[in-house]
Amino acid sequence: MPKMSDVAKLAGVSTATVSRVLRNPDTVTPSTKEKVLEAINQLNYQPNMLARHFRRTETNTILVLVPNISNTVFSEIVGGIEEEAAQNGYRVLLRNTNNQLENEYASIEHLKQRQVDGMIMLSPKLDEETLIEISHQYPIVLATAHLETPTIPFVSIDNVGSSEKATEHLIRLGHRWVAHISGPMYSLISRNRYEGYQNAMKKHGLNPEDKFVREGEFTYESGYEHMLDLLSQKEVPTAVYAASDDMAIGAINAANELGVKVPEDLAVVGFDNIKFASMFNPSLTTIAQPLHGMGQRSMELLLKKLNGEAISQTEHVLPDKLIIRNSCGAKHKEKLLPM
Amino acid sequence: MPKMSDVAKLAGVSTATVSRVLRNPDTVTPSTKEKVLEAINQLNYQPNMLARHFRRTETNTILVLVPNISNTVFSEIVGGIEEEAAQNGYRVLLRNTNNQLENEYASIEHLKQRQVDGMIMLSPKLDEETLIEISHQYPIVLATAHLETPTIPFVSIDNVGSSEKATEHLIRLGHRWVAHISGPMYSLISRNRYEGYQNAMKKHGLNPEDKFVREGEFTYESGYEHMLDLLSQKEVPTAVYAASDDMAIGAINAANELGVKVPEDLAVVGFDNIKFASMFNPSLTTIAQPLHGMGQRSMELLLKKLNGEAISQTEHVLPDKLIIRNSCGAKHKEKLLPM
DNA sequence: TTGTAAGCGTTATCAG
DNA sequence: CTGATAACGCTTACAA
């Protein structure tokens, strides 16, 4: 494995010059640059990044913490991050936390030990205090996350508003008994989506009764179980808004299991617009987040942090969109109720 | 940021001793070890991994190349890898190739530049020659891949046999016109699965006609398109075996689109047992690969390579399983035809 | 514009 | 069992 001194020797220059050719080519005379490049070629020299990183205490690599790599929501965000990173000479490495808080915490080690220069956390589960503490020491950005006190840059959508929109869509289709299967309440996102649901209900003079609200875990299984439960009551909802597509699909399958037809007997709206949402039968009406754009924006913010630029705005709320497909029954109806 | 020399000074020992406490605690007297640990604690010292890695020319990190992080097949394999890696003090970083050959090739840089010690490639697209060349220089292992010449350790299932099993299952349900939507033929896996399909057909005296075979790309869209095409012919298959669940789901939706009921009018079998296979309507009959186990095994093999142990066996074929659900119609039939 | 030389923080070798 | 010291390969003042 040839080293820089080998190249220097062959080119008849000093290692300093070789280093300059590699990192500041403009500060070197074309003719010597030529010689050096030729030597590099001849020896098939590759800089030892371990040495370079050590010397410069930086890696040009960022870490993305993904709760669950099999969730298309996250993989699309990662796509946006990678694009922006590549354009700026950064590498992206992913770490799957498997939704384990401990893994999330453990990944700070990568930063502490300087394996990566910065980190983007997708839907972090760590408490706000801990996050702020980390952010105090290392460049981090959050995505699909929301903070009470936006001291750390984060990228998100308006979860309250989008939830309101989703719920209102069901109400305008004539439903009065709209149920909600929420995400876990320890997550601010879940609380926000719940809040949006409540807002919409109240706005239309409906009472968001406890018997129609269930706290799920964003998973298929929890959607399934809670729907079985909701449908086993004396009074049964005619519509349900689930805070994730996985839960919405679970809910639909539970309804089918009980002979309740979707969307005829039960209208369903999900959240996320995962890849499977359009493939499922019935196709899912859902809220789409601008995932790619969210990834890009997060990386832009992280780049600013890495370059020591000031970040004037920490709260980045991007626009979402209600995508109407078949599960809500809108395509069966002639028209919606007025707003 | 305290360094080792700070700890040494505080503990009244040399840096060599501190280093020993950290890496070979048994070679140090308990009492001095105590002192050192206390100093470490007091200073909240964290070793600088960049320096350590540089010095030792190793990172204790491996890279997993994933074609598509949103494919549950891969995420489960990664789960197995991570488990095995963690037990052996290794970190796992992922890199999404997005199915781009160029990204796959580019990721060799991580190895060249020593950012990681080794690599596991999931379903690599690079040609065998290139792979062997890489393997000659760096520790790599392949998973869900198959080589003509098994010079590189790889973990796989018996794609021919499992395909045969899937096709035969349809034949035993009484189908004679069984179509096959394959993966791309540049991939050996696809060719193997196609071979299995052919074997089963011939074994039962059926002619695997070209008009019933289509080359897809493992994607939902390709399954959808090819099924539309298959069903638009004069003679129409009554069963289809798709080489991936994504394609099988696409095929089912295409059939539905044309008013062809699954499984009543068309029996479908997929491959992979992705998470959605059981959630879909109808639930998918499919071949399940022991994904977690495959991940584990790949990491075991990579560990051997990293430790310089000899690998006696390079070909690792794990057992698969046919999972019978609703899409094949077996649950409607009284009994299967004899083998 | 180029070269010299001093580190970066850790580990490994060799004495003691 | 412990300490002194020389690397590891690269970058970067500083000097020429």
XYZ file of C-alpha atoms (C1' of nucleotides) in Angstrom:
710
model
C 0.000 0.000 0.000
C 1.827 3.100 -1.206
C 1.905 6.097 1.066
C 2.270 9.777 0.436
C 6.018 9.692 0.933
C 6.304 7.135 -1.862
C 4.466 9.438 -4.201
C 6.639 12.341 -3.104
C 9.801 10.408 -3.722
C 8.718 9.249 -7.156
C 7.612 12.726 -8.156
C 10.745 14.270 -6.725
C 8.872 16.604 -4.388
C 8.032 16.770 -0.706
C 5.030 15.191 0.938
C 3.747 18.673 1.622
C 3.442 19.261 -2.096
C 1.671 15.995 -2.645
C -0.741 16.884 0.087
C -1.346 20.242 -1.514
C -2.007 18.732 -4.903
C -4.629 16.601 -3.259
C -6.326 19.268 -1.205
C -5.416 22.685 -2.634
C -4.434 22.060 -6.249
C -4.505 25.763 -7.044
C -1.587 26.546 -4.807
C 0.724 24.367 -6.872
C 2.431 25.091 -10.190
C 0.802 23.176 -13.024
C 4.014 21.443 -13.978
C 4.720 20.035 -10.523
C 1.070 19.184 -10.139
C 1.416 17.162 -13.303
C 4.383 15.252 -11.954
C 2.615 14.479 -8.721
C -0.561 13.302 -10.398
C 1.459 11.040 -12.603
C 3.225 9.514 -9.646
C -0.113 9.029 -7.908
C -1.380 7.263 -10.950
C 1.658 5.138 -11.389
C 1.574 3.913 -7.814
C -2.204 3.738 -7.730
C -1.983 5.727 -4.551
C -5.046 6.093 -2.339
C -4.819 8.433 0.615
C -5.216 6.689 3.920
C -8.410 8.248 5.169
C -7.831 6.998 8.669
C -4.728 9.138 8.822
C -6.369 12.085 7.168
C -9.393 11.943 9.419
C -7.221 11.614 12.435
C -5.113 14.547 11.428
C -8.023 16.778 10.511
C -10.397 15.428 13.143
C -13.164 15.152 10.634
C -14.559 12.379 8.514
C -16.761 13.972 5.853
C -19.306 11.420 6.822
C -22.609 11.942 8.526
C -24.784 9.472 10.296
C -28.507 9.087 9.864
C -30.347 7.417 12.680
C -33.280 5.457 11.326
C -35.835 3.942 13.694
C -36.746 1.237 11.234
C -35.139 0.883 7.881
C -38.040 -1.098 6.504
C -40.401 1.819 6.829
C -40.620 3.534 3.465
C -41.237 6.832 5.179
C -37.703 6.792 6.462
C -36.085 5.385 3.376
C -37.448 8.220 1.284
C -36.184 10.794 3.708
C -32.809 9.119 3.557
C -32.937 9.446 -0.211
C -33.261 13.202 0.113
C -30.463 13.354 2.625
C -28.143 11.322 0.442
C -28.741 13.504 -2.572
C -27.951 16.699 -0.745
C -24.974 15.135 1.018
C -23.423 13.796 -2.163
C -23.619 17.216 -3.742
C -21.574 18.563 -0.886
C -18.937 15.900 -0.670
C -20.381 14.101 2.304
C -21.006 10.431 2.751
C -24.071 9.130 4.457
C -24.049 6.171 6.740
C -27.187 4.785 8.278
C -27.756 3.203 11.616
C -30.853 1.260 12.368
C -32.078 1.816 15.909
C -34.830 -0.756 15.601
C -36.935 1.619 17.628
C -34.776 0.895 20.652
C -34.099 3.874 22.820
C -30.832 2.338 23.931
C -29.590 2.051 20.361
C -30.472 5.643 19.802
C -28.492 6.646 22.807
C -25.614 4.373 21.936
C -25.223 5.965 18.547
C -23.964 9.107 20.194
C -20.764 7.136 20.538
C -20.194 7.520 16.822
C -20.060 11.257 17.373
C -18.081 11.141 20.576
C -15.521 8.945 18.996
C -15.520 11.057 15.884
C -16.510 8.347 13.492
C -18.848 10.827 11.875
C -19.012 14.595 11.808
C -22.695 15.028 12.445
C -25.986 13.263 12.756
C -29.534 13.502 11.534
C -32.006 11.777 13.782
C -35.262 10.609 12.295
C -38.144 10.574 14.756
C -35.912 10.474 17.805
C -37.336 8.926 20.916
C -34.865 10.446 23.315
C -36.317 13.059 25.617
C -35.932 16.669 24.685
C -33.493 17.380 27.483
C -31.093 14.696 26.353
C -31.356 15.794 22.754
C -30.539 19.364 23.671
C -27.582 18.158 25.662
C -26.278 16.195 22.687
C -26.899 19.095 20.377
C -24.855 21.238 22.685
C -21.819 19.116 21.945
C -22.336 17.840 18.415
C -23.939 18.974 15.182
C -27.323 17.311 14.999
C -30.565 17.940 13.192
C -33.910 16.273 13.743
C -36.402 15.236 11.115
C -40.003 14.147 11.481
C -39.679 15.388 14.971
C -41.011 18.286 16.874
C -39.706 20.026 19.935
C -41.486 22.086 22.518
C -38.499 24.390 22.619
C -36.960 24.535 19.177
C -33.340 24.884 20.217
C -32.253 22.174 17.812
C -32.964 22.601 14.103
C -35.709 20.273 13.019
C -37.709 19.527 9.918
C -41.290 18.472 10.133
C -44.755 19.030 8.782
C -47.648 20.666 10.562
C -48.940 17.586 12.292
C -51.800 19.374 13.959
C -53.014 20.984 10.763
C -52.641 17.897 8.587
C -54.482 15.825 11.143
C -57.226 18.377 11.238
C -57.438 18.173 7.480
C -57.625 14.379 7.483
C -60.312 14.311 10.137
C -62.265 17.070 8.511
C -62.222 15.162 5.247
C -64.069 12.330 6.964
C -66.507 14.703 8.611
C -67.294 16.340 5.306
C -68.075 12.918 3.914
C -70.901 12.870 6.418
C -69.315 10.943 9.269
C -70.065 12.010 12.796
C -68.617 9.135 14.700
C -65.041 9.403 13.686
C -62.604 7.319 15.674
C -58.902 7.987 16.042
C -56.122 5.502 16.515
C -53.180 7.575 17.655
C -49.479 6.958 17.953
C -47.883 6.533 21.374
C -48.572 9.545 23.514
C -44.993 9.916 24.673
C -44.282 11.224 21.214
C -45.078 14.843 20.532
C -46.023 13.969 16.968
C -48.724 11.666 18.240
C -50.015 14.283 20.624
C -50.083 16.812 17.809
C -51.996 14.498 15.531
C -54.421 13.778 18.305
C -54.830 17.481 18.863
C -55.613 18.006 15.172
C -58.243 15.305 15.347
C -59.824 16.960 18.351
C -59.744 20.380 16.754
C -61.568 19.153 13.687
C -64.176 17.353 15.696
C -64.875 20.312 17.934
C -64.888 22.720 15.045
C -67.783 20.763 13.583
C -69.634 20.494 16.852
C -68.712 16.869 17.336
C -67.563 15.423 20.568
C -64.280 13.509 20.337
C -65.362 10.894 22.812
C -62.869 8.738 24.641
C -64.596 5.589 23.519
C -63.571 6.406 19.954
C -59.958 7.131 20.708
C -57.254 4.501 21.093
C -53.546 4.867 21.696
C -51.605 2.680 19.274
C -47.925 2.302 18.484
C -47.810 3.177 14.798
C -47.673 -0.542 13.998
C -49.912 -2.754 11.896
C -50.636 -4.964 14.856
C -51.736 -2.112 17.098
C -54.031 -0.790 14.379
C -55.523 -4.223 13.987
C -56.113 -4.785 17.679
C -57.563 -1.376 18.357
C -59.942 -1.620 15.443
C -61.242 -4.967 16.648
C -61.771 -3.310 19.962
C -63.473 -0.239 18.529
C -65.842 -2.381 16.507
C -66.773 -4.564 19.424
C -68.430 -1.708 21.261
C -72.118 -0.984 21.511
C -71.736 2.156 19.497
C -69.486 1.755 16.547
C -67.616 4.426 14.558
C -68.365 4.826 10.849
C -64.959 6.299 10.138
C -61.493 6.087 11.568
C -58.480 8.253 11.176
C -55.278 6.386 11.998
C -52.048 8.243 12.676
C -50.048 5.948 10.391
C -50.687 3.900 7.275
C -49.513 0.755 8.984
C -52.195 1.213 11.601
C -54.774 2.120 8.964
C -54.064 -1.110 7.103
C -54.297 -3.062 10.327
C -57.628 -1.374 11.004
C -58.979 -2.271 7.566
C -57.980 -5.888 7.958
C -59.602 -6.016 11.374
C -62.786 -4.581 9.905
C -62.735 -7.146 7.111
C -62.246 -9.842 9.683
C -65.501 -8.756 11.329
C -67.343 -8.458 8.041
C -67.278 -4.680 8.125
C -66.655 -3.409 4.601
C -64.215 -0.607 3.865
C -65.091 1.983 2.697
C -68.826 1.163 2.555
C -69.304 0.531 6.266
C -66.174 2.131 7.543
C -64.186 4.968 6.051
C -60.477 4.943 6.776
C -57.792 7.586 6.472
C -54.153 6.937 7.231
C -50.994 8.971 7.530
C -47.610 8.751 5.779
C -48.388 7.643 2.256
C -46.085 4.654 2.440
C -45.390 2.826 -0.788
C -47.919 0.171 0.061
C -50.711 2.725 0.551
C -51.482 2.824 -3.147
C -50.945 -0.906 -3.592
C -53.332 -1.951 -0.871
C -56.924 -2.990 -1.404
C -58.691 -0.628 -0.953
C -56.053 1.945 -1.729
C -55.464 4.226 1.213
C -56.524 7.807 1.576
C -53.700 9.341 3.529
C -51.587 12.353 4.359
C -48.420 12.556 2.274
C -45.370 14.210 3.748
C -42.789 15.748 1.385
C -40.312 13.120 2.459
C -37.581 13.706 -0.061
C -37.697 17.424 0.551
C -37.602 16.906 4.278
C -34.461 14.852 3.910
C -32.854 17.456 1.733
C -33.725 20.258 4.087
C -32.348 18.376 7.082
C -29.060 17.869 5.309
C -28.915 21.520 4.315
C -29.331 22.439 7.942
C -26.710 19.977 9.061
C -24.283 21.313 6.474
C -24.740 24.773 7.900
C -23.984 23.456 11.334
C -20.942 21.591 10.091
C -19.664 24.721 8.401
C -20.219 26.733 11.514
C -22.798 28.944 9.864
C -25.498 30.451 11.970
C -28.919 28.906 11.636
C -31.424 31.699 11.893
C -34.458 29.481 11.764
C -34.604 26.205 13.623
C -38.198 25.289 12.962
C -38.763 24.018 9.422
C -42.320 23.055 8.670
C -42.923 21.810 5.149
C -46.265 21.465 3.395
C -48.154 18.182 3.451
C -50.994 16.968 1.288
C -54.126 14.890 1.650
C -54.175 12.155 -0.968
C -57.655 10.879 -1.642
C -57.917 7.271 -2.716
C -60.503 4.603 -2.043
C -60.393 3.751 1.645
C -62.331 6.848 2.694
C -65.200 6.302 0.286
C -64.964 9.788 -1.199
C -64.940 8.279 -4.677
C -68.351 6.734 -3.984
C -69.969 9.964 -2.824
C -71.404 12.555 -5.107
C -70.237 15.482 -3.135
C -68.798 16.605 0.124
C -70.585 18.534 2.799
C -69.722 22.210 2.835
C -66.779 23.351 4.929
C -11.497 17.120 25.404
C -9.180 15.216 27.711
C -6.616 12.963 26.140
C -4.832 9.894 27.316
C -1.868 11.867 28.578
C -4.188 13.859 30.826
C -5.483 10.685 32.349
C -1.950 9.392 32.749
C -0.829 12.526 34.502
C -3.786 12.552 36.868
C -3.346 8.893 37.696
C 0.384 9.283 38.047
C 1.187 6.649 35.448
C 2.339 6.574 31.837
C 0.090 6.660 28.809
C 1.181 3.133 28.076
C -0.445 1.993 31.284
C -3.635 3.867 30.540
C -3.730 2.245 27.152
C -3.258 -1.143 28.738
C -6.039 -0.583 31.219
C -8.283 0.159 28.292
C -7.308 -2.705 26.057
C -5.613 -5.387 28.164
C -6.841 -4.807 31.697
C -5.468 -8.135 32.873
C -1.892 -7.123 32.338
C -2.173 -4.377 34.932
C -2.069 -4.577 38.728
C -5.520 -4.077 40.216
C -4.420 -1.127 42.300
C -3.005 0.858 39.388
C -5.942 -0.140 37.277
C -8.135 1.377 39.953
C -6.239 4.633 39.874
C -6.460 4.856 36.139
C -10.154 4.087 36.004
C -10.786 6.749 38.583
C -8.861 9.307 36.580
C -10.776 8.319 33.475
C -13.975 8.814 35.331
C -12.968 12.077 36.855
C -11.987 13.545 33.510
C -14.826 11.866 31.687
C -12.245 10.670 29.241
C -13.307 9.151 25.926
C -10.641 7.612 23.752
C -10.261 9.338 20.413
C -11.299 6.631 18.045
C -9.903 8.453 15.070
C -6.469 8.159 16.606
C -6.996 4.594 17.678
C -8.259 3.519 14.311
C -5.406 5.265 12.620
C -2.873 3.639 14.834
C -4.374 0.189 14.604
C -5.559 0.518 11.011
C -8.896 -0.907 11.895
C -12.274 0.522 12.737
C -14.309 -2.258 14.293
C -17.013 -1.229 11.926
C -18.420 -3.110 9.003
C -20.457 -1.866 6.127
C -23.595 -3.449 4.789
C -24.528 -2.586 1.253
C -28.288 -2.557 0.878
C -29.883 -2.248 -2.572
C -33.000 -0.702 -1.160
C -33.482 -0.023 2.483
C -37.234 0.051 2.161
C -37.375 -3.590 1.176
C -38.212 -5.601 4.270
C -36.240 -8.518 2.930
C -33.070 -6.561 3.367
C -33.977 -4.917 6.615
C -34.508 -8.279 8.232
C -31.190 -9.546 7.016
C -29.594 -6.432 8.430
C -31.236 -7.248 11.736
C -29.451 -10.578 11.817
C -26.160 -8.996 10.870
C -26.464 -6.369 13.561
C -27.174 -8.911 16.251
C -24.168 -11.015 15.419
C -21.949 -7.971 14.990
C -22.907 -6.447 18.315
C -22.054 -9.675 20.092
C -18.583 -9.443 18.672
C -17.879 -5.811 19.304
C -18.514 -4.638 15.793
C -20.592 -1.738 14.618
C -22.733 -1.943 11.551
C -23.164 0.879 9.155
C -25.485 0.695 6.210
C -25.200 2.188 2.803
C -28.124 2.410 0.491
C -27.154 1.746 -3.119
C -30.618 2.526 -4.432
C -30.077 -0.296 -6.853
C -27.469 1.786 -8.647
C -24.490 -0.155 -9.860
C -22.351 2.945 -9.578
C -23.193 3.345 -5.908
C -22.293 -0.236 -5.338
C -18.968 0.273 -6.962
C -18.371 3.569 -5.188
C -18.806 1.975 -1.818
C -15.557 0.133 -2.269
C -14.018 3.463 -1.399
C -15.091 2.950 2.184
C -12.882 -0.107 2.259
C -10.017 1.373 0.309
C -9.904 4.328 2.583
C -10.257 2.101 5.610
C -13.434 3.637 6.911
C -14.666 0.144 7.608
C -12.959 -3.179 8.100
C -15.176 -5.303 5.923
C -18.343 -5.394 3.930
C -21.405 -7.531 3.447
C -23.085 -7.021 0.113
C -26.750 -7.835 -0.178
C -27.786 -8.950 -3.663
C -24.808 -7.352 -5.367
C -25.237 -6.339 -8.976
C -21.553 -6.111 -9.781
C -20.303 -8.809 -12.098
C -18.627 -11.813 -10.617
C -15.212 -10.839 -11.889
C -15.279 -7.473 -10.189
C -16.554 -9.010 -6.978
C -13.744 -11.518 -6.939
C -11.246 -8.763 -7.540
C -12.614 -6.802 -4.586
C -12.671 -9.888 -2.447
C -9.051 -10.414 -3.261
C -8.195 -7.165 -1.533
C -10.802 -6.778 1.174
C -12.879 -8.957 3.457
C -16.301 -9.244 1.881
C -19.194 -11.638 2.114
C -22.261 -11.825 -0.099
C -25.803 -12.525 0.981
C -28.853 -13.349 -1.100
C -26.404 -13.818 -3.894
C -25.097 -16.749 -5.770
C -21.878 -17.181 -7.664
C -20.999 -19.501 -10.469
C -17.603 -19.975 -8.912
C -17.945 -19.742 -5.162
C -14.614 -18.116 -4.409
C -16.249 -15.545 -2.170
C -18.221 -16.735 0.850
C -21.905 -16.226 0.268
C -25.152 -16.989 2.034
C -28.233 -17.877 0.114
C -31.109 -20.284 -0.150
C -31.632 -22.934 -2.769
C -33.365 -20.747 -5.303
C -33.842 -23.519 -7.800
C -35.342 -25.902 -5.280
C -37.588 -23.355 -3.614
C -38.862 -22.199 -6.960
C -39.579 -25.741 -7.910
C -41.519 -26.155 -4.693
C -43.560 -23.004 -5.305
C -44.417 -23.978 -8.856
C -45.179 -27.517 -7.897
C -47.566 -26.286 -5.248
C -49.592 -24.580 -7.955
C -49.483 -27.632 -10.182
C -50.693 -29.833 -7.379
C -53.630 -27.492 -6.952
C -54.626 -28.560 -10.441
C -53.154 -25.764 -12.501
C -51.612 -26.618 -15.822
C -51.148 -23.189 -17.259
C -48.802 -21.724 -14.741
C -47.160 -18.465 -15.700
C -43.910 -17.117 -14.290
C -42.887 -13.528 -13.808
C -39.168 -13.663 -13.235
C -36.605 -11.233 -11.959
C -34.113 -9.638 -14.338
C -32.133 -12.290 -16.140
C -28.787 -10.649 -15.538
C -29.139 -11.844 -11.972
C -28.210 -15.412 -11.256
C -30.936 -15.594 -8.627
C -33.534 -14.843 -11.270
C -32.114 -17.422 -13.597
C -32.138 -19.965 -10.797
C -35.724 -19.256 -9.920
C -36.673 -19.530 -13.544
C -34.865 -22.832 -13.730
C -36.816 -24.118 -10.744
C -40.055 -23.132 -12.416
C -39.056 -24.971 -15.558
C -37.997 -28.048 -13.646
C -41.320 -28.309 -11.898
C -43.280 -27.854 -15.096
C -41.306 -30.445 -16.982
C -41.390 -32.861 -14.100
C -45.171 -32.832 -14.345
C -45.198 -33.127 -18.106
C -46.137 -29.517 -18.604
C -44.590 -27.312 -21.172
C -43.210 -24.036 -19.774
C -44.237 -22.031 -22.793
C -42.680 -18.693 -23.582
C -46.036 -16.986 -23.759
C -46.444 -17.640 -20.043
C -43.057 -16.338 -19.002
C -42.210 -12.682 -18.510
C -39.012 -11.025 -17.341
C -39.753 -8.472 -14.642
C -37.555 -6.419 -12.359
C -38.675 -7.562 -8.917
C -40.796 -4.403 -8.632
C -44.491 -3.917 -8.031
C -44.836 -2.028 -11.284
C -43.222 -4.726 -13.378
C -45.462 -7.361 -11.811
C -48.481 -5.236 -12.573
C -47.548 -4.591 -16.189
C -46.617 -8.147 -16.981
C -49.788 -9.504 -15.484
C -51.899 -7.150 -17.568
C -49.992 -8.432 -20.526
C -50.345 -12.096 -19.602
C -54.074 -11.714 -19.129
C -54.561 -9.938 -22.413
C -53.538 -13.004 -24.395
C -55.825 -15.452 -26.156
C -54.824 -18.204 -23.790
C -54.670 -17.086 -20.234
C -52.820 -18.674 -17.306
C -54.813 -19.848 -14.299
C -51.873 -19.481 -11.975
C -48.778 -17.366 -11.736
C -45.632 -17.746 -9.754
C -43.821 -14.420 -9.320
C -40.199 -14.295 -8.258
C -40.891 -11.609 -5.639
C -43.780 -10.584 -3.423
C -43.727 -7.077 -4.828
C -44.335 -8.495 -8.275
C -46.962 -10.896 -6.959
C -48.875 -8.016 -5.403
C -48.614 -6.063 -8.621
C -49.924 -9.102 -10.484
C -52.885 -9.454 -8.154
C -53.801 -5.811 -8.532
C -53.552 -6.089 -12.294
C -55.831 -9.108 -12.214
C -58.323 -7.246 -10.057
C -58.191 -4.382 -12.470
C -59.328 -6.735 -15.216
C -62.006 -8.344 -13.090
C -60.003 -11.513 -12.645
C -60.468 -12.730 -9.078
C -57.578 -14.001 -6.978
C -57.464 -16.816 -6.001
C -60.702 -17.998 -7.634
C -59.718 -17.233 -11.225
C -56.023 -16.856 -10.759
C -53.786 -18.467 -8.183
C -50.733 -16.475 -7.177
C -47.554 -17.422 -5.370
C -44.843 -14.939 -4.522
C -41.350 -15.047 -3.120
C -39.735 -13.359 -0.104
C -42.437 -13.231 2.519
C -42.150 -9.492 2.974
C -44.003 -7.940 5.856
C -46.931 -6.975 3.674
C -47.372 -10.499 2.355
C -49.532 -11.397 5.331
C -51.219 -8.010 5.475
C -52.301 -7.958 1.869
C -55.727 -8.956 0.619
C -55.654 -11.807 -0.274
C -52.752 -12.763 1.926
C -49.843 -14.042 -0.122
C -48.671 -17.581 -0.439
C -44.945 -17.221 -0.717
C -41.506 -18.618 -0.133
C -39.981 -17.450 3.131
C -36.250 -17.120 3.385
C -34.626 -17.401 6.824
C -33.628 -13.773 6.595
C -32.469 -13.203 10.125
C -30.421 -16.376 10.021
C -28.918 -15.422 6.705
C -27.799 -12.119 8.158
C -26.284 -13.819 11.148
C -24.465 -16.346 9.055
C -23.041 -13.680 6.772
C -21.666 -11.817 9.739
C -20.181 -14.995 11.178
C -18.396 -15.538 7.908
C -17.189 -11.978 7.763
C -15.900 -12.236 11.320
C -13.855 -15.240 10.314
C -12.398 -13.306 7.440
C -11.651 -10.342 9.677
C -9.915 -12.597 12.146
C -7.913 -14.206 9.417
C -9.460 -17.593 10.025
C -9.749 -19.973 7.140
C -13.197 -20.411 5.691
C -13.536 -24.024 4.724
C -16.934 -23.668 3.167
C -17.848 -20.705 1.028
C -21.278 -21.788 -0.114
C -23.905 -21.431 2.606
C -27.335 -22.493 1.562
C -29.978 -22.163 4.256
C -33.403 -23.797 4.301
C -36.412 -21.964 2.952
C -40.102 -22.624 3.462
C -43.312 -22.405 1.485
C -45.888 -20.423 3.432
C -49.402 -21.179 2.324
C -51.898 -18.362 2.686
C -54.856 -17.314 0.581
C -53.555 -16.077 -2.766
C -52.967 -19.557 -4.129
C -56.437 -20.838 -3.342
C -55.186 -23.881 -1.463
C -57.455 -23.017 1.424
C -60.472 -23.314 -0.887
C -59.561 -26.727 -2.211
C -60.327 -29.949 -0.471
C -57.114 -31.600 -1.340
C -54.011 -31.434 -3.425
C -53.174 -33.656 -6.307
C -50.681 -36.357 -5.426
C -47.015 -35.585 -5.823
C 5.749 28.145 -4.952
C 7.982 24.628 -2.330
C 10.311 22.261 1.569
C 11.116 21.338 6.524
C 9.532 19.606 10.425
C 6.422 19.468 14.207
C 2.714 17.427 15.644
C -2.395 14.876 15.854
C -3.487 10.744 20.139
C -2.905 6.203 20.362
C -0.436 1.714 20.503
C 3.570 -1.387 20.452
C 8.243 -2.409 21.346
C 11.680 -2.819 24.284
C 14.055 -2.076 28.523
C 14.045 -1.859 33.256
C 4.170 -4.952 35.892
C 5.408 -0.395 34.195
C 7.669 3.433 31.589
C 10.057 5.708 27.786
C 9.834 6.303 23.164
C 9.208 5.547 18.466
C 6.147 5.022 15.134
C 1.273 5.226 12.268
C 0.457 8.757 7.494
C -1.069 12.957 6.903
C -1.532 18.237 7.330
C 0.104 22.738 8.185
C 2.753 26.527 10.124
C 6.771 28.508 9.153
C 10.802 29.249 6.644
C 13.260 29.535 2.475
